[in-house]
mmCIF file of C-alpha atoms and ligand atoms in Angstrom:
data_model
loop_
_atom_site.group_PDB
_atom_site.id
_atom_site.type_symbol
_atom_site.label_atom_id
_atom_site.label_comp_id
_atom_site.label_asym_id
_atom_site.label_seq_id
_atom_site.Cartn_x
_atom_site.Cartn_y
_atom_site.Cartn_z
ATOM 1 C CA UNK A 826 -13.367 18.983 -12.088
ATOM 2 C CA UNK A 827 -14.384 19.019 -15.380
ATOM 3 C CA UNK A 828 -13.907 15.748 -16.919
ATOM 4 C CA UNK A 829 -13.678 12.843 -14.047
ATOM 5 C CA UNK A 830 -15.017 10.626 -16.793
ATOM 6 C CA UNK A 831 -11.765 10.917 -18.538
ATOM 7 C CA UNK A 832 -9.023 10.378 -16.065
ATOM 8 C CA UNK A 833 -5.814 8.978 -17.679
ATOM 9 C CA UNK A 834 -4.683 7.206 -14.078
ATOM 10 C CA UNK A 835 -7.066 6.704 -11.352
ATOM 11 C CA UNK A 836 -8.602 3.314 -11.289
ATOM 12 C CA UNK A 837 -6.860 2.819 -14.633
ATOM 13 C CA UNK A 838 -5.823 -0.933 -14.695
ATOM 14 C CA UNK A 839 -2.827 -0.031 -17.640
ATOM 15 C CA UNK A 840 -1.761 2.535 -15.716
ATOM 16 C CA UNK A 841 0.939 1.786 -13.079
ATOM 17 C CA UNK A 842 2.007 4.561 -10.877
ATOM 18 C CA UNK A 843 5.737 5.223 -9.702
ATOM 19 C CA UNK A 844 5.925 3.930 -6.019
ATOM 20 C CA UNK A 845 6.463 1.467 -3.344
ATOM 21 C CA UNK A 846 4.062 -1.492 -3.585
ATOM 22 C CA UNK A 847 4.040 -4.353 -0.525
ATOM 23 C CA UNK A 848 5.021 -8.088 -1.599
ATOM 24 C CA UNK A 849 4.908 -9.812 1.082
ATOM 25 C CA UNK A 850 5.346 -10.126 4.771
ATOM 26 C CA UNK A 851 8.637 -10.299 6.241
ATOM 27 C CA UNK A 852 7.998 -13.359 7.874
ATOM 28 C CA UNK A 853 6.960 -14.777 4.747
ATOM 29 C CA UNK A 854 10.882 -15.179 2.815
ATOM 30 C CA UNK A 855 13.281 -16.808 5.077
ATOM 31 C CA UNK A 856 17.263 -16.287 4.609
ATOM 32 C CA UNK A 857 18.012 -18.259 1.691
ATOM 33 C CA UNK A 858 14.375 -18.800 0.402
ATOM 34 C CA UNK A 859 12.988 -17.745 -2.841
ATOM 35 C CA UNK A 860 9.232 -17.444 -3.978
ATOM 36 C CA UNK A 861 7.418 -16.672 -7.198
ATOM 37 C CA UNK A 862 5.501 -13.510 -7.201
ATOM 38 C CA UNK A 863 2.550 -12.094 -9.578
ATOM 39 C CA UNK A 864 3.645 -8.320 -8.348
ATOM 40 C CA UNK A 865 1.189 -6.093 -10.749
ATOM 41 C CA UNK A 866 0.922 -8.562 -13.458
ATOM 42 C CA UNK A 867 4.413 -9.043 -13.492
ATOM 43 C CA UNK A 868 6.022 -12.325 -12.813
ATOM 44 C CA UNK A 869 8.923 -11.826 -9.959
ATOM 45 C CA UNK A 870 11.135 -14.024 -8.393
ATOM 46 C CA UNK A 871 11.773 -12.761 -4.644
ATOM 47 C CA UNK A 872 14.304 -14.182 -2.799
ATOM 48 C CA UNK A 873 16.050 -13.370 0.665
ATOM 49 C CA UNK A 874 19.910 -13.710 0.438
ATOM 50 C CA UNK A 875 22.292 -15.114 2.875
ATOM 51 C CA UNK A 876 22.423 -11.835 4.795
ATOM 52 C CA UNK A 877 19.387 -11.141 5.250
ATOM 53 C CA UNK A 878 19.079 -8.477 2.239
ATOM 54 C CA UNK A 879 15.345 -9.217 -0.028
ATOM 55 C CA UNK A 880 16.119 -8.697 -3.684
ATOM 56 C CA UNK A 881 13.449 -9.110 -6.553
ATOM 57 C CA UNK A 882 14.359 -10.356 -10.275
ATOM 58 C CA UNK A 883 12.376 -10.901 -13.116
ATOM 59 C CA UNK A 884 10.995 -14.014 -12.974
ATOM 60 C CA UNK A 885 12.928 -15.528 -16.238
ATOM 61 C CA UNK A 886 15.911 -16.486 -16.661
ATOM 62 C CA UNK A 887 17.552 -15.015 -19.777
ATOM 63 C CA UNK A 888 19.225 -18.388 -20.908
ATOM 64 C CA UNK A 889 15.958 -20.375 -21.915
ATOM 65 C CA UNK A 890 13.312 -19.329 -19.392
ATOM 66 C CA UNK A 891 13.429 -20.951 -16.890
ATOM 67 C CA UNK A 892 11.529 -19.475 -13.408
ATOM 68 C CA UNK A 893 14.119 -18.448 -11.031
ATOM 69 C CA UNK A 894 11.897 -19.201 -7.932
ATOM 70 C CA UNK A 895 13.042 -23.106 -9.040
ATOM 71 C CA UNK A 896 16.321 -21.987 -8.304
ATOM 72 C CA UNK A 897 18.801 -21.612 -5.088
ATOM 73 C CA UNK A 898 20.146 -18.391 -3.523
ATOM 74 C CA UNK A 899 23.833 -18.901 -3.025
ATOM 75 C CA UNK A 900 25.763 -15.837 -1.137
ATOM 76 C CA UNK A 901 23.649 -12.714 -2.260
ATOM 77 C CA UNK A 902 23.005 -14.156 -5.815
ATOM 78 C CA UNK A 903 20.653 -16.756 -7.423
ATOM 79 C CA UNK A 904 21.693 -19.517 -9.290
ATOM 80 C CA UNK A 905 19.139 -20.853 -11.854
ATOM 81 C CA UNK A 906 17.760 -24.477 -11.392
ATOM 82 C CA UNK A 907 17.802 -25.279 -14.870
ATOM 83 C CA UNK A 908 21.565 -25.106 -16.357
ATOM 84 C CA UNK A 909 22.848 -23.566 -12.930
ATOM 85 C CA UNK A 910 23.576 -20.122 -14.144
ATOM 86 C CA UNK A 911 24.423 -17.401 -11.239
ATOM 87 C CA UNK A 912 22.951 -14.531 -10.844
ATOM 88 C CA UNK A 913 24.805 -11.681 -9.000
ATOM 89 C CA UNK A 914 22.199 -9.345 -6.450
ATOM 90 C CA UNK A 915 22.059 -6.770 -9.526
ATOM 91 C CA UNK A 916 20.871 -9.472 -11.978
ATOM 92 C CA UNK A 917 24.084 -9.317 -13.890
ATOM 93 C CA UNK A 918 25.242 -12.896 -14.805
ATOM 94 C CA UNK A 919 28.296 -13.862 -12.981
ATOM 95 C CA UNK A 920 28.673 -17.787 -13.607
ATOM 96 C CA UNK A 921 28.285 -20.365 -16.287
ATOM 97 C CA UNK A 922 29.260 -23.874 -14.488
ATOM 98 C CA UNK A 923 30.319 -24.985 -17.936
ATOM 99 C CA UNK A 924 32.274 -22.311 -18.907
ATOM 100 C CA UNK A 925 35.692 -21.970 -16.511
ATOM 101 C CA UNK A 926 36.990 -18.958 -18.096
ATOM 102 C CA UNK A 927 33.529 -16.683 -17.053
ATOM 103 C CA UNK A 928 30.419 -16.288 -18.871
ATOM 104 C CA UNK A 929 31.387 -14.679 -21.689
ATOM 105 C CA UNK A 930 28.550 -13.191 -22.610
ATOM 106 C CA UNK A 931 26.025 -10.455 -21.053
ATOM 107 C CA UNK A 932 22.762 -11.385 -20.018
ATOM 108 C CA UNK A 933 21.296 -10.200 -17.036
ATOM 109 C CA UNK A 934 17.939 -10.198 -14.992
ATOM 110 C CA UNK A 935 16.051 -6.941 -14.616
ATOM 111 C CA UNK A 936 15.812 -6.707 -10.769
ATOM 112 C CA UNK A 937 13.568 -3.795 -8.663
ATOM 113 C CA UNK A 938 14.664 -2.070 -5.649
ATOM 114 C CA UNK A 939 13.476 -3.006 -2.246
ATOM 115 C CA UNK A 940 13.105 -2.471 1.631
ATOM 116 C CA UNK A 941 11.435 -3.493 4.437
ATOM 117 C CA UNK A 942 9.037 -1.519 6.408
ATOM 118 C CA UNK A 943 6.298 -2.298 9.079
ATOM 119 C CA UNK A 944 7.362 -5.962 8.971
ATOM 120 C CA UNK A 945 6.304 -5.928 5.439
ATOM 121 C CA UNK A 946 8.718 -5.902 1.926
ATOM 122 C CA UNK A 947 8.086 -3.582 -0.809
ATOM 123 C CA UNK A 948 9.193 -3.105 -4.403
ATOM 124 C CA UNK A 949 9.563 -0.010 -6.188
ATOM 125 C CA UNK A 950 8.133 -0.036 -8.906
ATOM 126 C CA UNK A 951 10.699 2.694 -10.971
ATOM 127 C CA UNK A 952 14.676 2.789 -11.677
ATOM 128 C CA UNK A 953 14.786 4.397 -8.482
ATOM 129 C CA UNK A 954 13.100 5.359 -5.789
ATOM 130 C CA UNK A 955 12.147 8.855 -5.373
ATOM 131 C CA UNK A 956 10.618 8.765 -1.948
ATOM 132 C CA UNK A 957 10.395 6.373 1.182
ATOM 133 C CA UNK A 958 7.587 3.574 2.182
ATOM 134 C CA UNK A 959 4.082 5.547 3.138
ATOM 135 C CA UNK A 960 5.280 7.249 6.428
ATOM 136 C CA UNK A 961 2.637 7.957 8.809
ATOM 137 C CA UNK A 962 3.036 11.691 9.649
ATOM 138 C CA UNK A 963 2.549 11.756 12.844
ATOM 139 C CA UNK A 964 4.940 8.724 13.897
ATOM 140 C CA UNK A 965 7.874 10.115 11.476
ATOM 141 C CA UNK A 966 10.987 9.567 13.242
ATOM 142 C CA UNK A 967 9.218 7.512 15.770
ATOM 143 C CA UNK A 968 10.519 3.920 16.640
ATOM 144 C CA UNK A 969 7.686 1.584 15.607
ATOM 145 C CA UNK A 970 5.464 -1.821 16.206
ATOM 146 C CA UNK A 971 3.404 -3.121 14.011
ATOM 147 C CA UNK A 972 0.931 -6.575 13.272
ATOM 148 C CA UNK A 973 -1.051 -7.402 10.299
ATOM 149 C CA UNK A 974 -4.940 -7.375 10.288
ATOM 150 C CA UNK A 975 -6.623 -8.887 7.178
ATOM 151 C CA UNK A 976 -4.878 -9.737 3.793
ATOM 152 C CA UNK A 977 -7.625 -9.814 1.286
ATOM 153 C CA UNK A 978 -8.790 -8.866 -2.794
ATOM 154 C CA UNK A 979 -11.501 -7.271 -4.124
ATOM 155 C CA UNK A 980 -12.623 -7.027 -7.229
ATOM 156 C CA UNK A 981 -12.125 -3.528 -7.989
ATOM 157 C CA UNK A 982 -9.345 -0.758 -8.849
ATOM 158 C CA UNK A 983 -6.931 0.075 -5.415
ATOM 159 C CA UNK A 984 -7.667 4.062 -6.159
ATOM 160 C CA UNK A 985 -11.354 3.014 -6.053
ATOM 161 C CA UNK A 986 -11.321 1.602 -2.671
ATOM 162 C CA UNK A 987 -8.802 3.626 -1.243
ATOM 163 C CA UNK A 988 -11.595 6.900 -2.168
ATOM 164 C CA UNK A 989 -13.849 5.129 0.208
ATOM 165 C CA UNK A 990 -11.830 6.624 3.641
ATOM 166 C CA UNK A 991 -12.388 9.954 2.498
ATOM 167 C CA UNK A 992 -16.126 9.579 1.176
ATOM 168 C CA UNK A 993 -17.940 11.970 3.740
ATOM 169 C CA UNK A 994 -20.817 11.590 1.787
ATOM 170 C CA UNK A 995 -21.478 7.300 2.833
ATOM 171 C CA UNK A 996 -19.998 7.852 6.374
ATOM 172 C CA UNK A 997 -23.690 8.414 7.233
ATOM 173 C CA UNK A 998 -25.419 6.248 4.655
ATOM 174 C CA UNK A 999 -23.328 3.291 5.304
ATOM 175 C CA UNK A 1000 -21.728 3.706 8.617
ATOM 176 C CA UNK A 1001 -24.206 5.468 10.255
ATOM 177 C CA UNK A 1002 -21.179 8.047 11.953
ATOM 178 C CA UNK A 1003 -23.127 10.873 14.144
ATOM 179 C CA UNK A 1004 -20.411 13.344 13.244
ATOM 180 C CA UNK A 1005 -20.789 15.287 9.737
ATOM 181 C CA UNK A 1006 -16.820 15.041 8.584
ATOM 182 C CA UNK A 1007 -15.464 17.658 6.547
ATOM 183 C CA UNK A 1008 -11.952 17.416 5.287
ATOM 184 C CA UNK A 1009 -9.277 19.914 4.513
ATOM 185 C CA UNK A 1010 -6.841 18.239 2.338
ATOM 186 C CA UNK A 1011 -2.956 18.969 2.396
ATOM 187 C CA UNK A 1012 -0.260 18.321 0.227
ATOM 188 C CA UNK A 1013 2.658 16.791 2.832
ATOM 189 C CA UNK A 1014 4.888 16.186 -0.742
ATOM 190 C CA UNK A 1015 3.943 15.607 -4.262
ATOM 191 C CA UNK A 1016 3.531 11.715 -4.162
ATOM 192 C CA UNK A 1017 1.504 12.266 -0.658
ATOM 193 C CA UNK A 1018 -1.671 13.720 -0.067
ATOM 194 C CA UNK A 1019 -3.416 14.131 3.834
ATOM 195 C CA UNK A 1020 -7.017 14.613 4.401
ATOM 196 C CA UNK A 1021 -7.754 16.171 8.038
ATOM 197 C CA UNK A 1022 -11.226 16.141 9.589
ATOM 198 C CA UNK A 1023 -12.278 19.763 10.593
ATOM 199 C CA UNK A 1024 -15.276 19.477 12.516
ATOM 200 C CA UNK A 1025 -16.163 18.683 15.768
ATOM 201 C CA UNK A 1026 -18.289 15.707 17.427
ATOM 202 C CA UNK A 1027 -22.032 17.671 17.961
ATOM 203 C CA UNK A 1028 -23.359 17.460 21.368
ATOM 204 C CA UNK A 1029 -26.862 16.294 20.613
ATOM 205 C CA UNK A 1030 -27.071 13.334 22.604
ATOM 206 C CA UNK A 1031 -25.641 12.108 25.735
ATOM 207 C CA UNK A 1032 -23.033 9.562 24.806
ATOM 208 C CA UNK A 1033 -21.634 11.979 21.888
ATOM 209 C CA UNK A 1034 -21.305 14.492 24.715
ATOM 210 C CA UNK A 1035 -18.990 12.017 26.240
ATOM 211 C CA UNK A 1036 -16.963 11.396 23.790
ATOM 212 C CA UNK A 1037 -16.787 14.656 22.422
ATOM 213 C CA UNK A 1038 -14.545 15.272 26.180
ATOM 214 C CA UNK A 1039 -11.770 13.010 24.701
ATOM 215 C CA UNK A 1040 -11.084 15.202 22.078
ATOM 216 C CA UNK A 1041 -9.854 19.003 22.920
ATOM 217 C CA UNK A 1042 -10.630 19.761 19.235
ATOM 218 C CA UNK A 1043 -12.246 18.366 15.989
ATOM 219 C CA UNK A 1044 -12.683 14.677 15.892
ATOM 220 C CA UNK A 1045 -9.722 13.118 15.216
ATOM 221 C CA UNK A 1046 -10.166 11.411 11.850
ATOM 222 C CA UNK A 1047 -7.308 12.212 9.217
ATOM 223 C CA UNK A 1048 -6.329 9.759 5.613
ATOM 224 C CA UNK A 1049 -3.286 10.708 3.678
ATOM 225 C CA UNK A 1050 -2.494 8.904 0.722
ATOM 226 C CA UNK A 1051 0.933 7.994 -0.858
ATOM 227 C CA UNK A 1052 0.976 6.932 -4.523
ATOM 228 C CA UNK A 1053 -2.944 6.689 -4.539
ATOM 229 C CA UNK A 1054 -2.735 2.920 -3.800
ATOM 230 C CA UNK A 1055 -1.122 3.196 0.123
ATOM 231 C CA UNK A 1056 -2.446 4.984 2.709
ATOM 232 C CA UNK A 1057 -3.206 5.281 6.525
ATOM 233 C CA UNK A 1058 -5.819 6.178 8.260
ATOM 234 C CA UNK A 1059 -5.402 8.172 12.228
ATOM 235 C CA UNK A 1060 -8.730 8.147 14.270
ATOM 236 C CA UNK A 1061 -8.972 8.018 17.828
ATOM 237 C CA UNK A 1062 -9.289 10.151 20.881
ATOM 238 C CA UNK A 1063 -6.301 12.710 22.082
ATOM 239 C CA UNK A 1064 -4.643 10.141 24.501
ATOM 240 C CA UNK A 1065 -4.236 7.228 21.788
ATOM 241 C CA UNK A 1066 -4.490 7.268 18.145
ATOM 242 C CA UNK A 1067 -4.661 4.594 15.970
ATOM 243 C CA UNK A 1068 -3.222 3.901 12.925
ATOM 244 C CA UNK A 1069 -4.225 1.600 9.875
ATOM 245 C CA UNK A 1070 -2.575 1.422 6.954
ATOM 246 C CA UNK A 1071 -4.185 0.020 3.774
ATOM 247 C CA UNK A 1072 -1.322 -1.352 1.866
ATOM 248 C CA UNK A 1073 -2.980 -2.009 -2.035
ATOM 249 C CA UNK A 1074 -1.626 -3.557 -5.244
ATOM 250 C CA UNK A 1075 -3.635 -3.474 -8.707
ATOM 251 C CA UNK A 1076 -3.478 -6.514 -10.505
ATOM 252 C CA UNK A 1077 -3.364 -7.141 -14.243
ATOM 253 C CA UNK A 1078 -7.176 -7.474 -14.254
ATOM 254 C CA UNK A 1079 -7.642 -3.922 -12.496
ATOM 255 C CA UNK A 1080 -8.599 -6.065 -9.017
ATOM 256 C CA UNK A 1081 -6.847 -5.179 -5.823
ATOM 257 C CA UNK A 1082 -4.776 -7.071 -3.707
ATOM 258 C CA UNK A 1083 -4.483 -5.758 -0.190
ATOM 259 C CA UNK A 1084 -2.649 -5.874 3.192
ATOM 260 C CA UNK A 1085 -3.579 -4.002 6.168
ATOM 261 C CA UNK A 1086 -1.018 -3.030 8.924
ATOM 262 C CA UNK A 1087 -1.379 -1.768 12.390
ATOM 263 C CA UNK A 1088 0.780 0.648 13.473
ATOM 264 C CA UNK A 1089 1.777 1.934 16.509
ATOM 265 C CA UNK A 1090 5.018 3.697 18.355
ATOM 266 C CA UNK A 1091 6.998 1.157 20.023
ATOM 267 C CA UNK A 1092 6.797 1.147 24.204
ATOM 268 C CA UNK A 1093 10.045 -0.569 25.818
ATOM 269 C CA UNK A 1094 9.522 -3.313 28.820
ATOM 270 C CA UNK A 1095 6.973 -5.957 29.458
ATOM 271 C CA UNK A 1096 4.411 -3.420 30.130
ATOM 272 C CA UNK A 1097 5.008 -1.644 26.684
ATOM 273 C CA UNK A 1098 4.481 -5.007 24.778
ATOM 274 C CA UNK A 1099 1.324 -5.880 26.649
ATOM 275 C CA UNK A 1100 -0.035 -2.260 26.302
ATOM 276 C CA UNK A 1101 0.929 -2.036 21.946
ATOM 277 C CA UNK A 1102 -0.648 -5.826 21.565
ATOM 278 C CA UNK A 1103 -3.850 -4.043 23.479
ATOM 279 C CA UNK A 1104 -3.677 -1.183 21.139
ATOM 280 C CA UNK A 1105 -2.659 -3.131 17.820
ATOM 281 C CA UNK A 1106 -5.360 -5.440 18.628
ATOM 282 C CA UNK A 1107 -8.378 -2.885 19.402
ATOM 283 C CA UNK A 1108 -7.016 -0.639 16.143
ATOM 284 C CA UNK A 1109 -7.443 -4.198 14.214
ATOM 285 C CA UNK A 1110 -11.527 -3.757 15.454
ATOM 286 C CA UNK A 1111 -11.294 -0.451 14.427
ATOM 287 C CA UNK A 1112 -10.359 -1.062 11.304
ATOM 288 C CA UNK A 1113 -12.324 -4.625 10.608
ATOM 289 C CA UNK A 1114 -15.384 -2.035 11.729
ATOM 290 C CA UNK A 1115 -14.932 0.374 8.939
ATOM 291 C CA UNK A 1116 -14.359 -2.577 6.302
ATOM 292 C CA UNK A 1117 -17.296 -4.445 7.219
ATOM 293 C CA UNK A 1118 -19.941 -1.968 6.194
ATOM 294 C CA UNK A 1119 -18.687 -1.580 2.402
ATOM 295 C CA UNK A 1120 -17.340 -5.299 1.450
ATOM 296 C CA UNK A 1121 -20.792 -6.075 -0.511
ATOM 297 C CA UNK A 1122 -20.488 -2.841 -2.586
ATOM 298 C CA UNK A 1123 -17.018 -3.761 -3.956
ATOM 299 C CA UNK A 1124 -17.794 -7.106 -4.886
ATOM 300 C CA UNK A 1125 -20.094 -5.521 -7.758
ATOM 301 C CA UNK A 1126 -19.337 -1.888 -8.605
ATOM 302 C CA UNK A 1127 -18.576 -0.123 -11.591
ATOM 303 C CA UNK A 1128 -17.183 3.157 -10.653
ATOM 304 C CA UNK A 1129 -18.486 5.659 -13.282
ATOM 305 C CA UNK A 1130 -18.205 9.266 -11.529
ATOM 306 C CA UNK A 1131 -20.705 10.834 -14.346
ATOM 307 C CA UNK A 1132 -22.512 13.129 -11.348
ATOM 308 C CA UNK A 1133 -19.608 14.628 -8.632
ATOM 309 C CA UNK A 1134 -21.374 17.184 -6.037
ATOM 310 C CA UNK A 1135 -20.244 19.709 -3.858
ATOM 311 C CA UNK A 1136 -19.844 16.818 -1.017
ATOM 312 C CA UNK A 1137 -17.616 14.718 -3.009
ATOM 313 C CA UNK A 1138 -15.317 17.361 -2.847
ATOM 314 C CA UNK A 1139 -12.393 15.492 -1.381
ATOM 315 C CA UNK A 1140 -12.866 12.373 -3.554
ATOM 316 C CA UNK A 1141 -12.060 14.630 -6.205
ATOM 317 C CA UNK A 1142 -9.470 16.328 -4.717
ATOM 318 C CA UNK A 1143 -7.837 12.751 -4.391
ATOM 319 C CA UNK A 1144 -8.968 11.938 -8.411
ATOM 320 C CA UNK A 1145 -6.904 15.251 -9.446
ATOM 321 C CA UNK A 1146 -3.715 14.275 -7.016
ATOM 322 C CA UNK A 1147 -3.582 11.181 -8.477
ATOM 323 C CA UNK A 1148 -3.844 12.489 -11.933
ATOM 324 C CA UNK A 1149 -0.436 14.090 -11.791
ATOM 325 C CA UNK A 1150 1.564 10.992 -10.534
ATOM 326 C CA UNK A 1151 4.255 9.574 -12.364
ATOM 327 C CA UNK A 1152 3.333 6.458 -14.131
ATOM 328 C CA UNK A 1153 6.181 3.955 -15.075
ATOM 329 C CA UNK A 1154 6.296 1.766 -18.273
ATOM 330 C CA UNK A 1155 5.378 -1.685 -16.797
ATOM 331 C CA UNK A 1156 4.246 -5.505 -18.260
ATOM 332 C CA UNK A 1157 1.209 -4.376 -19.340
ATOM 333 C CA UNK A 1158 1.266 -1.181 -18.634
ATOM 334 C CA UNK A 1159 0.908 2.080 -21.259
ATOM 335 C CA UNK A 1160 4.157 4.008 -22.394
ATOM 336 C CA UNK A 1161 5.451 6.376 -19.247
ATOM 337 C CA UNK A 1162 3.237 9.354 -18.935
ATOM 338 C CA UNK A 1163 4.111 12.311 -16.905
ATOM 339 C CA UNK A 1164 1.394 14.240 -17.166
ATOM 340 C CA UNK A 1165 1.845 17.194 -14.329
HETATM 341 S S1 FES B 2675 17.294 -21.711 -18.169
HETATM 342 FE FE1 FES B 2675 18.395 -20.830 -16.566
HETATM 343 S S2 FES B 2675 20.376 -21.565 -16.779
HETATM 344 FE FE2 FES B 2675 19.321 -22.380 -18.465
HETATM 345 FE FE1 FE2 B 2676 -16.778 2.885 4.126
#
């Protein structure tokens, strides 16, 4: 790649790409509750209606400002605390209590699409969404269980630690991993890009030659990448892989906020919930393993990739996916780019 110094989206903090960011956890908004939200420097009011359904509004409300997270859900709506305007679940404004013949006027709340997904809620951050949550490929179709590991920030760019999972190059510096990892990368759709491992653990020493009979193949290690700020990672031997997924959100200042998720197929009976809390738990170490050795670095970096060689090749791979993303016009974000 020519010019990584001049990327137009990765790690750019005005740049917001079109996809599904997370929110919060499920468990988080009760029926009936609403909460405040800085969601990518935008200011959100997120509320859970009296079915169950999660909507999310601008913050605002059109009348004089007033947040809407002061106000009440009532049916699938929000009624502002302020002058008790109502709020229908597509922002349009349905009620003004001092009005009996109907609001006469039209004023409504911008409002985001969302779901739910791995216990988690998500917002889109387009008109529409174009594609689903960040599906692990192997589990697609698959019944699920998940649990949360750690919900943290950092103080750089999502893109910037997402790169990190597919560094080959520090997997021996930093981690100290006896197995040189080459990836192949594969595009599974054009938001979602998969890195697979492609060699297999060497048989120098005696424990490597033990592990290397859990795996018929290459080492299992394999990132993909939806959207350049959610991804998962699958490591593990043949008979049980784990799954993490990073879940990341840039903030106004370019920082990230971050969620991961442990993922696993669901297993019916007793048994099956004892054996997935085993496996959610030990992917958690997994995962809490891989963080641990780079935390320091990302407390003080200043990515500059002025020098890419040969064994960066899949970090730039990543760069030049991302690079032909969507972006969407957002708070404080640059006009809507499509630049593939
Ligand atoms: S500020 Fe919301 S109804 Fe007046
Ligand atoms: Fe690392």
């Amino acid at each position: 790649m020519s010019a990584l110094s001049d990327v137009k989206i990765f790690g750019q903090k005005e740049t917001v790409v079109e996809g599904w960011y997370w929110a919060f956890k499920s468990s988080e908004l009760k029926k009936g509750q609403v909460k405040p939200l800085n969601f990518l420097g935008k200011e959100l009011a997120l509320y859970r209606d009296e079915d169950g359904e999660v909507h999310a509004m601008d913050a605002y409300c059109p009348h004089m400002g007033a947040h809407l997270a002061e106000g009440r859900v009532e049916g699938s709506g929000i009624r502002c605390f302020f002058h008790h305007w109502k709020f229908d679940a597509s922002g349009e404004l349905v009620d003004i209590p001092c009005r009996k013949g109907g609001p006469g006027l039209n004023a409504s709340l911008k409002h985001y699409p969302t779901c739910e997904k791995y216990k988690t809620i998500w917002i889109y951050t387009g008109e529409s969404p174009q594609y689903d949550v960040h599906t692990i490929e192997e589990l697609r179709g698959v019944e699920l269980d998940s649990s949360f590991g750690n919900q943290f920030k950092k103080e750089c760019h999502p893109n910037i630690m997402m790169i990190n999972a597919i560094d080959a190059h520090h997997f021996t510096s930093v981690h100290e991993l006896p197995v040189d990892v080459k990836f192949e990368a594969v595009n599974l759709s054009s938001n979602t890009i998969q890195f697979n491992n492609t060699t297999k653990i060497p048989r120098k020493k005696w424990y490597l030659r033990f592990i290397s009979k859990f795996y018929s193949d290459v080492l299992t290690y394999s990132m993909s990448y939806t959207a350049g700020s959610t991804g998962s990672v699958t490591v593990g031997p043949d008979f049980l892989h784990c799954h993490i997924i990073f879940a990341l959100r840039p903030t106004s200042e370019g920082k990230a906020e971050g969620l991961t998720i442990l993922v696993t197929k669901k297993r019916s009976g007793l048994e099956g919930l004892l054996l997935n809390s085993i496996i959610l738990f030990a992917t958690k170490c997994v995962g809490n393993y891989f963080a641990k050795g780079d935390t320091e670095v990302f407390k003080s970096i200043r990515f500059n990739f002025n020098n890419p060689i040969k064994e960066d090749e899949a970090v730039i791979k990543f760069i030049q996916h991302l690079e032909k993303q969507k972006c969407v016009k957002w708070g404080f974000g640059k006009l809507e780019t499509r630049l593939s």
